[in-house]
Amino acid sequence: MKIDLILGLQWGDEGKGKIVDVLTDDYDIIARFQGGPNAGHTLEFDGIKHVLHTIPSGIFHNNKLNIIGNGVVIDPVILKTEIEKLYELDVDLTEKLMISRKAHLILPTHRLIDKASELSKGKKKIGSTLKGIGPTYMDKTGRNGLRIGDLELDGWNEKLNNLINKHLNLIKNFNVDFDFDINQLTNEFLESLDFMKKIKFIDSEHFLNKSIHEGKRVLGEGAQGSLLDIDFGTYPYVTSSNTTSAGACTGLGIAPNKINKVFGIFKAYTTRVGSGPFPTELFDSIGERIAKIGNEFGATTGRPRRCGWLDLVSLKHSITVNGVTDLIMMKGDVLSGINKIKVCTKYNYNGNAVDYLPFSIEEENIDPIYEEIDGWEEDITQAKSYNDLPLNFKNYVEFLEDKLNLKIKIVSVGPDRTQTIFV
Ligand code: GDP
Ligand code: IMO
Ligand code: MG
């Protein structure tokens, strides 16, 4: 038995939450492998919309285990709110949620450093979700971090106080001014840690490998998207983890030869929230239309998402670095009624047509080269099978398959669980 992965191929928000929820029926264990509460994974069923930030998107199914892997960074304050929301819905987590002892903790001061860093950058800010992600991964790689497993050891409080003091000094050095109440933040953090202890802590790499060996079916859930990957994304406008399939190996302790399918998810167009280059971004009425019909507002911060045409150059890059085996296309319904749909198939890069992602895709170096495809008028949100879909929609799918040399196995035509078509 092996593990399958689901990960985003663009700048996040591709619809990972929805698809993980839909595919959970086929698995025993869902395991998040990186990122933290910068993620907002939305799923909808029975007319209710749920947004998860840290908890894997298999949590609404019975008899399935959900593991927060070692590669994830956890803010106990946010996790507590997430858990309480689930309790209100009578979702019992004691048997189905587990946390890796090796996952790192986001301290309130990590959030403050994030804010200080962004303020100090001015116009060059990353557009971070300000959840403390970057500073927490910096402490992890700098070998100063605190882990879930530390909570079970003596001397924990002293380690915490030392790290907080170090952070407070660091914040002073940014020379930016904002108010915070460190005592209140620390108390809230400690209370949430106590609350979090209700959830089982495990040696997740051992547990997962044993489960795979015993024949359990495991699905790894990614956060963010490949273009936000710390190595292969649009650096420095990225997040601080490896969002690509390699991140599942380090974020769960799974060897590369244990990876089976890699489901790559993309929207039928492109969105980005936060700063950074976006070659196919639209600034016209079509961009506004996509934003409005697609309800393109961040699930974590509520910020409007920038919208643009699908970019096959970056998509191919993501497919390659992840080893994608199966494609999943989301939100095709949002393009209904657009007469001519454009797809970027190459970049004009310093005067040459290229079909790979060069070192810099800043506006001054890149001009997208488009091909145009006829759109479809029909509302497709009620379609139940691939045959129900309009010819021009299928032409769009086939055009993409041809260019990407991969099959699109699922098309999603609306936010609800049921609006999912297996091709
Ligand atoms: P994630 O971070 O990858 O899980 O994606 P988000 O939840 O942040 O953003 C995806 C948004 O699109 C959510 O509001 C979903 O409810 C919604 N969504 C997902 N699939 C579809 C679809 O096929 N059509 C439409 N119209 N909305 C979708
Ligand atoms: P999901 O899992 C979309 C973006 C932020 C910012 C950059 C760095 O829901 O797809 P960070 O908070 O990591 O310091 O932000 O990355 N970003 C996301 N954009 N979806 C996400 O997650 C994101 N997580 C981070 O907007 O540009
Ligand atoms: Mg999201």
PDB file of C-alpha atoms in Angstrom, residues 110-368:
ATOM      1  CA  HIS A 110       5.603  34.718  15.865  1.00  0.00           C
ATOM      2  CA  ARG A 111       2.461  36.492  14.705  1.00  0.00           C
ATOM      3  CA  LEU A 112       3.841  39.797  15.995  1.00  0.00           C
ATOM      4  CA  ILE A 113       7.147  39.289  14.176  1.00  0.00           C
ATOM      5  CA  ASP A 114       5.198  38.572  10.979  1.00  0.00           C
ATOM      6  CA  LYS A 115       3.387  41.868  11.413  1.00  0.00           C
ATOM      7  CA  ALA A 116       6.550  43.828  12.236  1.00  0.00           C
ATOM      8  CA  SER A 117       8.336  42.321   9.249  1.00  0.00           C
ATOM      9  CA  GLU A 118       5.512  43.164   6.851  1.00  0.00           C
ATOM     10  CA  LEU A 119       5.173  46.710   8.223  1.00  0.00           C
ATOM     11  CA  SER A 120       8.900  47.258   7.812  1.00  0.00           C
ATOM     12  CA  LYS A 121       8.768  46.122   4.170  1.00  0.00           C
ATOM     13  CA  GLY A 122       6.212  48.784   3.190  1.00  0.00           C
ATOM     14  CA  LYS A 123       5.235  48.434  -0.483  1.00  0.00           C
ATOM     15  CA  LYS A 124       7.456  45.384  -0.852  1.00  0.00           C
ATOM     16  CA  LYS A 125       5.434  43.395   1.684  1.00  0.00           C
ATOM     17  CA  ILE A 126       4.709  39.735   0.891  1.00  0.00           C
ATOM     18  CA  GLY A 127       1.022  40.130   1.640  1.00  0.00           C
ATOM     19  CA  SER A 128       1.308  37.478   4.355  1.00  0.00           C
ATOM     20  CA  THR A 129      -1.810  36.236   6.117  1.00  0.00           C
ATOM     21  CA  LEU A 130       0.003  37.416   9.299  1.00  0.00           C
ATOM     22  CA  LYS A 131      -0.518  34.070  11.014  1.00  0.00           C
ATOM     23  CA  GLY A 132       3.137  33.818  12.040  1.00  0.00           C
ATOM     24  CA  ILE A 133       3.994  31.160   9.465  1.00  0.00           C
ATOM     25  CA  GLY A 134       7.337  32.556   8.227  1.00  0.00           C
ATOM     26  CA  PRO A 135       8.749  33.315  11.703  1.00  0.00           C
ATOM     27  CA  THR A 136       7.719  29.860  12.989  1.00  0.00           C
ATOM     28  CA  TYR A 137       9.440  28.022  10.125  1.00  0.00           C
ATOM     29  CA  MET A 138      12.459  30.300  10.676  1.00  0.00           C
ATOM     30  CA  ASP A 139      12.649  29.151  14.290  1.00  0.00           C
ATOM     31  CA  LYS A 140      12.230  25.557  13.114  1.00  0.00           C
ATOM     32  CA  THR A 141      15.123  25.693  10.645  1.00  0.00           C
ATOM     33  CA  GLY A 142      17.090  27.928  13.020  1.00  0.00           C
ATOM     34  CA  ARG A 143      16.704  25.136  15.609  1.00  0.00           C
ATOM     35  CA  ASN A 144      14.969  27.323  18.180  1.00  0.00           C
ATOM     36  CA  GLY A 145      11.398  26.139  17.738  1.00  0.00           C
ATOM     37  CA  LEU A 146       9.006  24.580  20.204  1.00  0.00           C
ATOM     38  CA  ARG A 147       7.257  21.377  19.281  1.00  0.00           C
ATOM     39  CA  ILE A 148       4.034  19.733  20.380  1.00  0.00           C
ATOM     40  CA  GLY A 149       6.067  16.940  22.023  1.00  0.00           C
ATOM     41  CA  ASP A 150       7.896  19.505  24.188  1.00  0.00           C
ATOM     42  CA  LEU A 151       4.627  20.061  26.044  1.00  0.00           C
ATOM     43  CA  GLU A 152       5.046  16.584  27.563  1.00  0.00           C
ATOM     44  CA  LEU A 153       8.547  17.327  28.850  1.00  0.00           C
ATOM     45  CA  ASP A 154       9.864  19.176  31.910  1.00  0.00           C
ATOM     46  CA  GLY A 155      11.314  22.631  31.443  1.00  0.00           C
ATOM     47  CA  TRP A 156       8.732  23.534  28.842  1.00  0.00           C
ATOM     48  CA  ASN A 157       7.733  26.850  30.465  1.00  0.00           C
ATOM     49  CA  GLU A 158      11.293  28.072  30.681  1.00  0.00           C
ATOM     50  CA  LYS A 159      11.852  27.318  26.984  1.00  0.00           C
ATOM     51  CA  LEU A 160       8.678  29.210  26.159  1.00  0.00           C
ATOM     52  CA  ASN A 161       9.603  32.273  28.219  1.00  0.00           C
ATOM     53  CA  ASN A 162      13.099  32.382  26.731  1.00  0.00           C
ATOM     54  CA  LEU A 163      11.742  32.247  23.217  1.00  0.00           C
ATOM     55  CA  ILE A 164       9.124  34.931  23.905  1.00  0.00           C
ATOM     56  CA  ASN A 165      11.789  37.255  25.339  1.00  0.00           C
ATOM     57  CA  LYS A 166      14.006  36.670  22.348  1.00  0.00           C
ATOM     58  CA  HIS A 167      11.085  37.504  20.047  1.00  0.00           C
ATOM     59  CA  LEU A 168      10.243  40.694  21.955  1.00  0.00           C
ATOM     60  CA  ASN A 169      13.800  41.916  21.462  1.00  0.00           C
ATOM     61  CA  LEU A 170      13.647  41.048  17.796  1.00  0.00           C
ATOM     62  CA  ILE A 171      10.402  42.996  17.358  1.00  0.00           C
ATOM     63  CA  LYS A 172      12.061  46.129  18.810  1.00  0.00           C
ATOM     64  CA  ASN A 173      14.718  45.935  16.092  1.00  0.00           C
ATOM     65  CA  PHE A 174      12.177  46.297  13.305  1.00  0.00           C
ATOM     66  CA  ASN A 175      11.589  49.891  14.418  1.00  0.00           C
ATOM     67  CA  VAL A 176       7.901  49.819  13.649  1.00  0.00           C
ATOM     68  CA  ASP A 177       5.144  50.911  15.936  1.00  0.00           C
ATOM     69  CA  PHE A 178       2.077  48.890  16.870  1.00  0.00           C
ATOM     70  CA  ASP A 179       0.325  48.024  20.101  1.00  0.00           C
ATOM     71  CA  PHE A 180       0.031  44.625  21.708  1.00  0.00           C
ATOM     72  CA  ASP A 181      -0.552  43.236  25.165  1.00  0.00           C
ATOM     73  CA  ILE A 182       1.952  40.437  25.655  1.00  0.00           C
ATOM     74  CA  ASN A 183       0.416  39.236  28.925  1.00  0.00           C
ATOM     75  CA  GLN A 184      -3.007  38.884  27.397  1.00  0.00           C
ATOM     76  CA  LEU A 185      -1.569  37.116  24.340  1.00  0.00           C
ATOM     77  CA  THR A 186       0.496  34.736  26.468  1.00  0.00           C
ATOM     78  CA  ASN A 187      -2.473  33.872  28.697  1.00  0.00           C
ATOM     79  CA  GLU A 188      -4.651  33.153  25.691  1.00  0.00           C
ATOM     80  CA  PHE A 189      -1.866  30.960  24.271  1.00  0.00           C
ATOM     81  CA  LEU A 190      -1.452  28.979  27.513  1.00  0.00           C
ATOM     82  CA  GLU A 191      -5.196  28.429  27.866  1.00  0.00           C
ATOM     83  CA  SER A 192      -5.388  27.159  24.300  1.00  0.00           C
ATOM     84  CA  LEU A 193      -2.462  24.812  24.901  1.00  0.00           C
ATOM     85  CA  ASP A 194      -4.336  23.268  27.818  1.00  0.00           C
ATOM     86  CA  PHE A 195      -7.374  22.861  25.628  1.00  0.00           C
ATOM     87  CA  MET A 196      -5.302  21.274  22.850  1.00  0.00           C
ATOM     88  CA  LYS A 197      -4.078  18.560  25.225  1.00  0.00           C
ATOM     89  CA  LYS A 198      -7.499  16.898  24.833  1.00  0.00           C
ATOM     90  CA  ILE A 199      -6.349  15.811  21.387  1.00  0.00           C
ATOM     91  CA  LYS A 200      -4.088  12.791  21.066  1.00  0.00           C
ATOM     92  CA  PHE A 201      -0.376  13.507  20.348  1.00  0.00           C
ATOM     93  CA  ILE A 202       1.368  10.788  18.342  1.00  0.00           C
ATOM     94  CA  ASP A 203       4.674   9.885  16.710  1.00  0.00           C
ATOM     95  CA  SER A 204       3.004  10.381  13.378  1.00  0.00           C
ATOM     96  CA  GLU A 205       5.812   9.214  11.077  1.00  0.00           C
ATOM     97  CA  HIS A 206       5.806   5.861  12.885  1.00  0.00           C
ATOM     98  CA  PHE A 207       2.020   5.674  12.970  1.00  0.00           C
ATOM     99  CA  LEU A 208       1.641   6.510   9.277  1.00  0.00           C
ATOM    100  CA  ASN A 209       4.316   4.111   8.041  1.00  0.00           C
ATOM    101  CA  LYS A 210       2.853   1.328  10.166  1.00  0.00           C
ATOM    102  CA  SER A 211      -0.630   2.101   8.851  1.00  0.00           C
ATOM    103  CA  ILE A 212       0.585   2.022   5.246  1.00  0.00           C
ATOM    104  CA  HIS A 213       2.343  -1.273   5.952  1.00  0.00           C
ATOM    105  CA  GLU A 214      -0.900  -2.696   7.361  1.00  0.00           C
ATOM    106  CA  GLY A 215      -2.752  -1.792   4.174  1.00  0.00           C
ATOM    107  CA  LYS A 216      -4.475   1.388   5.321  1.00  0.00           C
ATOM    108  CA  ARG A 217      -5.222   3.877   2.555  1.00  0.00           C
ATOM    109  CA  VAL A 218      -3.678   7.287   3.273  1.00  0.00           C
ATOM    110  CA  LEU A 219      -4.315  10.617   1.554  1.00  0.00           C
ATOM    111  CA  GLY A 220      -1.861  13.483   2.107  1.00  0.00           C
ATOM    112  CA  GLU A 221      -3.486  16.923   2.046  1.00  0.00           C
ATOM    113  CA  GLY A 222      -1.370  19.876   0.944  1.00  0.00           C
ATOM    114  CA  ALA A 223      -1.922  23.502   1.754  1.00  0.00           C
ATOM    115  CA  GLN A 224      -1.206  26.617  -0.321  1.00  0.00           C
ATOM    116  CA  GLY A 225      -0.083  25.917  -3.894  1.00  0.00           C
ATOM    117  CA  SER A 226       3.048  25.040  -5.861  1.00  0.00           C
ATOM    118  CA  LEU A 227       3.648  28.649  -6.940  1.00  0.00           C
ATOM    119  CA  LEU A 228       3.874  29.544  -3.239  1.00  0.00           C
ATOM    120  CA  ASP A 229       6.510  26.835  -2.606  1.00  0.00           C
ATOM    121  CA  ILE A 230       9.564  28.198  -0.802  1.00  0.00           C
ATOM    122  CA  ASP A 231      11.917  26.738  -3.453  1.00  0.00           C
ATOM    123  CA  PHE A 232       9.887  26.551  -6.669  1.00  0.00           C
ATOM    124  CA  GLY A 233       7.373  29.357  -6.228  1.00  0.00           C
ATOM    125  CA  THR A 234       7.596  33.046  -7.077  1.00  0.00           C
ATOM    126  CA  TYR A 235      10.167  33.819  -4.380  1.00  0.00           C
ATOM    127  CA  PRO A 236      10.153  35.927  -2.222  1.00  0.00           C
ATOM    128  CA  TYR A 237       6.368  36.201  -2.686  1.00  0.00           C
ATOM    129  CA  VAL A 238       5.796  32.699  -1.367  1.00  0.00           C
ATOM    130  CA  THR A 239       5.010  30.939   1.869  1.00  0.00           C
ATOM    131  CA  SER A 240       7.697  29.349   4.052  1.00  0.00           C
ATOM    132  CA  SER A 241       7.195  25.642   3.408  1.00  0.00           C
ATOM    133  CA  ASN A 242       7.571  23.159   0.563  1.00  0.00           C
ATOM    134  CA  THR A 243       4.034  22.964  -0.733  1.00  0.00           C
ATOM    135  CA  THR A 244       5.073  20.468  -3.419  1.00  0.00           C
ATOM    136  CA  SER A 245       5.075  16.655  -3.181  1.00  0.00           C
ATOM    137  CA  ALA A 246       8.567  16.634  -1.634  1.00  0.00           C
ATOM    138  CA  GLY A 247       6.951  18.497   1.278  1.00  0.00           C
ATOM    139  CA  ALA A 248       4.714  15.481   1.856  1.00  0.00           C
ATOM    140  CA  CYS A 249       7.796  13.277   2.350  1.00  0.00           C
ATOM    141  CA  THR A 250       9.363  15.599   4.920  1.00  0.00           C
ATOM    142  CA  GLY A 251       6.030  16.715   6.347  1.00  0.00           C
ATOM    143  CA  LEU A 252       4.829  13.196   7.114  1.00  0.00           C
ATOM    144  CA  GLY A 253       7.979  11.071   7.163  1.00  0.00           C
ATOM    145  CA  ILE A 254       6.917   9.126   4.094  1.00  0.00           C
ATOM    146  CA  ALA A 255       9.600   7.922   1.667  1.00  0.00           C
ATOM    147  CA  PRO A 256       9.308   8.986  -2.005  1.00  0.00           C
ATOM    148  CA  ASN A 257       8.819   5.391  -3.168  1.00  0.00           C
ATOM    149  CA  LYS A 258       5.685   5.202  -0.991  1.00  0.00           C
ATOM    150  CA  ILE A 259       3.950   7.894  -3.024  1.00  0.00           C
ATOM    151  CA  ASN A 260       1.422   6.551  -5.492  1.00  0.00           C
ATOM    152  CA  LYS A 261      -0.961   9.055  -7.074  1.00  0.00           C
ATOM    153  CA  VAL A 262      -0.363  12.788  -7.007  1.00  0.00           C
ATOM    154  CA  PHE A 263      -3.631  14.630  -7.636  1.00  0.00           C
ATOM    155  CA  GLY A 264      -2.867  18.132  -8.898  1.00  0.00           C
ATOM    156  CA  ILE A 265      -5.717  20.603  -8.442  1.00  0.00           C
ATOM    157  CA  PHE A 266      -6.167  23.761 -10.485  1.00  0.00           C
ATOM    158  CA  LYS A 267      -8.888  26.297 -11.123  1.00  0.00           C
ATOM    159  CA  ALA A 268     -10.130  26.711 -14.714  1.00  0.00           C
ATOM    160  CA  TYR A 269      -8.609  30.203 -14.414  1.00  0.00           C
ATOM    161  CA  THR A 270      -6.009  31.627 -11.985  1.00  0.00           C
ATOM    162  CA  THR A 271      -6.244  33.536  -8.711  1.00  0.00           C
ATOM    163  CA  ARG A 272      -3.705  34.937  -6.312  1.00  0.00           C
ATOM    164  CA  VAL A 273      -4.097  36.610  -2.931  1.00  0.00           C
ATOM    165  CA  GLY A 274      -1.248  38.736  -1.604  1.00  0.00           C
ATOM    166  CA  SER A 275       1.606  40.399  -3.481  1.00  0.00           C
ATOM    167  CA  GLY A 276       3.889  39.114  -6.226  1.00  0.00           C
ATOM    168  CA  PRO A 277       4.005  38.614  -9.976  1.00  0.00           C
ATOM    169  CA  PHE A 278       0.959  37.259 -11.825  1.00  0.00           C
ATOM    170  CA  PRO A 279       1.522  37.315 -15.606  1.00  0.00           C
ATOM    171  CA  THR A 280      -2.063  36.542 -16.673  1.00  0.00           C
ATOM    172  CA  GLU A 281      -3.781  38.873 -14.188  1.00  0.00           C
ATOM    173  CA  LEU A 282      -6.868  40.634 -15.567  1.00  0.00           C
ATOM    174  CA  PHE A 283      -7.664  44.244 -14.742  1.00  0.00           C
ATOM    175  CA  ASP A 284     -10.814  44.473 -16.850  1.00  0.00           C
ATOM    176  CA  SER A 285     -14.506  43.601 -16.628  1.00  0.00           C
ATOM    177  CA  ILE A 286     -13.786  39.889 -17.256  1.00  0.00           C
ATOM    178  CA  GLY A 287     -11.487  39.818 -14.214  1.00  0.00           C
ATOM    179  CA  GLU A 288     -14.210  41.502 -12.171  1.00  0.00           C
ATOM    180  CA  ARG A 289     -16.788  39.051 -13.478  1.00  0.00           C
ATOM    181  CA  ILE A 290     -14.656  36.036 -12.492  1.00  0.00           C
ATOM    182  CA  ALA A 291     -14.042  37.520  -9.030  1.00  0.00           C
ATOM    183  CA  LYS A 292     -17.754  38.129  -8.520  1.00  0.00           C
ATOM    184  CA  ILE A 293     -19.148  34.859  -9.887  1.00  0.00           C
ATOM    185  CA  GLY A 294     -16.304  32.851  -8.382  1.00  0.00           C
ATOM    186  CA  ASN A 295     -16.765  34.635  -5.040  1.00  0.00           C
ATOM    187  CA  GLU A 296     -13.021  35.152  -4.971  1.00  0.00           C
ATOM    188  CA  PHE A 297     -12.370  36.318  -1.429  1.00  0.00           C
ATOM    189  CA  GLY A 298      -9.751  34.680   0.811  1.00  0.00           C
ATOM    190  CA  ALA A 299     -11.163  32.004   3.153  1.00  0.00           C
ATOM    191  CA  THR A 300      -8.671  33.004   5.876  1.00  0.00           C
ATOM    192  CA  THR A 301      -8.330  36.781   5.558  1.00  0.00           C
ATOM    193  CA  GLY A 302     -11.377  37.781   3.485  1.00  0.00           C
ATOM    194  CA  ARG A 303      -9.083  39.723   1.137  1.00  0.00           C
ATOM    195  CA  PRO A 304     -10.198  39.950  -2.526  1.00  0.00           C
ATOM    196  CA  ARG A 305      -8.303  37.496  -4.709  1.00  0.00           C
ATOM    197  CA  ARG A 306      -6.652  38.796  -7.880  1.00  0.00           C
ATOM    198  CA  CYS A 307      -8.044  36.946 -10.926  1.00  0.00           C
ATOM    199  CA  GLY A 308      -6.673  36.108 -14.372  1.00  0.00           C
ATOM    200  CA  TRP A 309      -6.623  33.594 -17.212  1.00  0.00           C
ATOM    201  CA  LEU A 310      -5.281  30.093 -16.847  1.00  0.00           C
ATOM    202  CA  ASP A 311      -1.483  29.966 -17.187  1.00  0.00           C
ATOM    203  CA  LEU A 312      -0.232  26.704 -18.683  1.00  0.00           C
ATOM    204  CA  VAL A 313       3.432  27.682 -18.412  1.00  0.00           C
ATOM    205  CA  SER A 314       3.283  27.791 -14.633  1.00  0.00           C
ATOM    206  CA  LEU A 315       0.897  24.830 -14.540  1.00  0.00           C
ATOM    207  CA  LYS A 316       3.395  22.669 -16.451  1.00  0.00           C
ATOM    208  CA  HIS A 317       6.113  23.741 -14.030  1.00  0.00           C
ATOM    209  CA  SER A 318       3.931  22.656 -11.103  1.00  0.00           C
ATOM    210  CA  ILE A 319       3.035  19.351 -12.761  1.00  0.00           C
ATOM    211  CA  THR A 320       6.724  18.593 -13.261  1.00  0.00           C
ATOM    212  CA  VAL A 321       8.034  19.474  -9.812  1.00  0.00           C
ATOM    213  CA  ASN A 322       5.205  17.521  -8.159  1.00  0.00           C
ATOM    214  CA  GLY A 323       5.115  14.503 -10.450  1.00  0.00           C
ATOM    215  CA  VAL A 324       1.366  14.961 -10.906  1.00  0.00           C
ATOM    216  CA  THR A 325      -0.372  11.803 -12.139  1.00  0.00           C
ATOM    217  CA  ASP A 326      -4.006  13.006 -12.218  1.00  0.00           C
ATOM    218  CA  LEU A 327      -5.426  16.476 -12.800  1.00  0.00           C
ATOM    219  CA  ILE A 328      -8.534  17.923 -11.168  1.00  0.00           C
ATOM    220  CA  MET A 329     -10.110  21.064 -12.609  1.00  0.00           C
ATOM    221  CA  MET A 330     -12.204  23.276 -10.335  1.00  0.00           C
ATOM    222  CA  LYS A 331     -14.654  26.122 -10.879  1.00  0.00           C
ATOM    223  CA  GLY A 332     -15.283  25.593 -14.597  1.00  0.00           C
ATOM    224  CA  ASP A 333     -18.818  26.843 -13.828  1.00  0.00           C
ATOM    225  CA  VAL A 334     -17.407  30.314 -13.177  1.00  0.00           C
ATOM    226  CA  LEU A 335     -16.367  30.673 -16.835  1.00  0.00           C
ATOM    227  CA  SER A 336     -19.912  30.035 -18.182  1.00  0.00           C
ATOM    228  CA  GLY A 337     -21.078  32.930 -20.330  1.00  0.00           C
ATOM    229  CA  ILE A 338     -17.623  34.170 -21.307  1.00  0.00           C
ATOM    230  CA  ASN A 339     -17.576  34.237 -25.081  1.00  0.00           C
ATOM    231  CA  LYS A 340     -13.873  33.707 -25.710  1.00  0.00           C
ATOM    232  CA  ILE A 341     -11.639  32.136 -23.076  1.00  0.00           C
ATOM    233  CA  LYS A 342      -7.935  32.859 -23.203  1.00  0.00           C
ATOM    234  CA  VAL A 343      -5.230  30.463 -22.057  1.00  0.00           C
ATOM    235  CA  CYS A 344      -1.584  31.439 -21.716  1.00  0.00           C
ATOM    236  CA  THR A 345       0.486  28.771 -23.460  1.00  0.00           C
ATOM    237  CA  LYS A 346       3.880  30.513 -23.587  1.00  0.00           C
ATOM    238  CA  TYR A 347       5.655  33.537 -22.218  1.00  0.00           C
ATOM    239  CA  ASN A 348       7.465  36.117 -24.236  1.00  0.00           C
ATOM    240  CA  TYR A 349      10.554  36.343 -22.030  1.00  0.00           C
ATOM    241  CA  ASN A 350      12.979  39.114 -22.942  1.00  0.00           C
ATOM    242  CA  GLY A 351      11.946  38.805 -26.582  1.00  0.00           C
ATOM    243  CA  ASN A 352      11.910  34.969 -26.808  1.00  0.00           C
ATOM    244  CA  ALA A 353       8.903  32.649 -26.609  1.00  0.00           C
ATOM    245  CA  VAL A 354       9.486  30.199 -23.724  1.00  0.00           C
ATOM    246  CA  ASP A 355       7.315  27.438 -22.289  1.00  0.00           C
ATOM    247  CA  TYR A 356       9.021  27.065 -18.908  1.00  0.00           C
ATOM    248  CA  LEU A 357       8.993  29.214 -15.795  1.00  0.00           C
ATOM    249  CA  PRO A 358      12.112  31.392 -15.865  1.00  0.00           C
ATOM    250  CA  PHE A 359      13.924  32.730 -12.797  1.00  0.00           C
ATOM    251  CA  SER A 360      11.910  35.936 -12.704  1.00  0.00           C
ATOM    252  CA  ILE A 361       8.364  36.327 -13.965  1.00  0.00           C
ATOM    253  CA  GLU A 362       8.091  39.969 -12.954  1.00  0.00           C
ATOM    254  CA  GLU A 363       5.981  42.122 -15.270  1.00  0.00           C
ATOM    255  CA  GLU A 364       8.956  43.848 -16.861  1.00  0.00           C
ATOM    256  CA  ASN A 365      10.376  40.531 -18.170  1.00  0.00           C
ATOM    257  CA  ILE A 366       7.250  38.612 -19.124  1.00  0.00           C
ATOM    258  CA  ASP A 367       4.442  38.987 -21.637  1.00  0.00           C
ATOM    259  CA  PRO A 368       1.979  36.116 -21.717  1.00  0.00           C
TER     260      PRO A 368
END
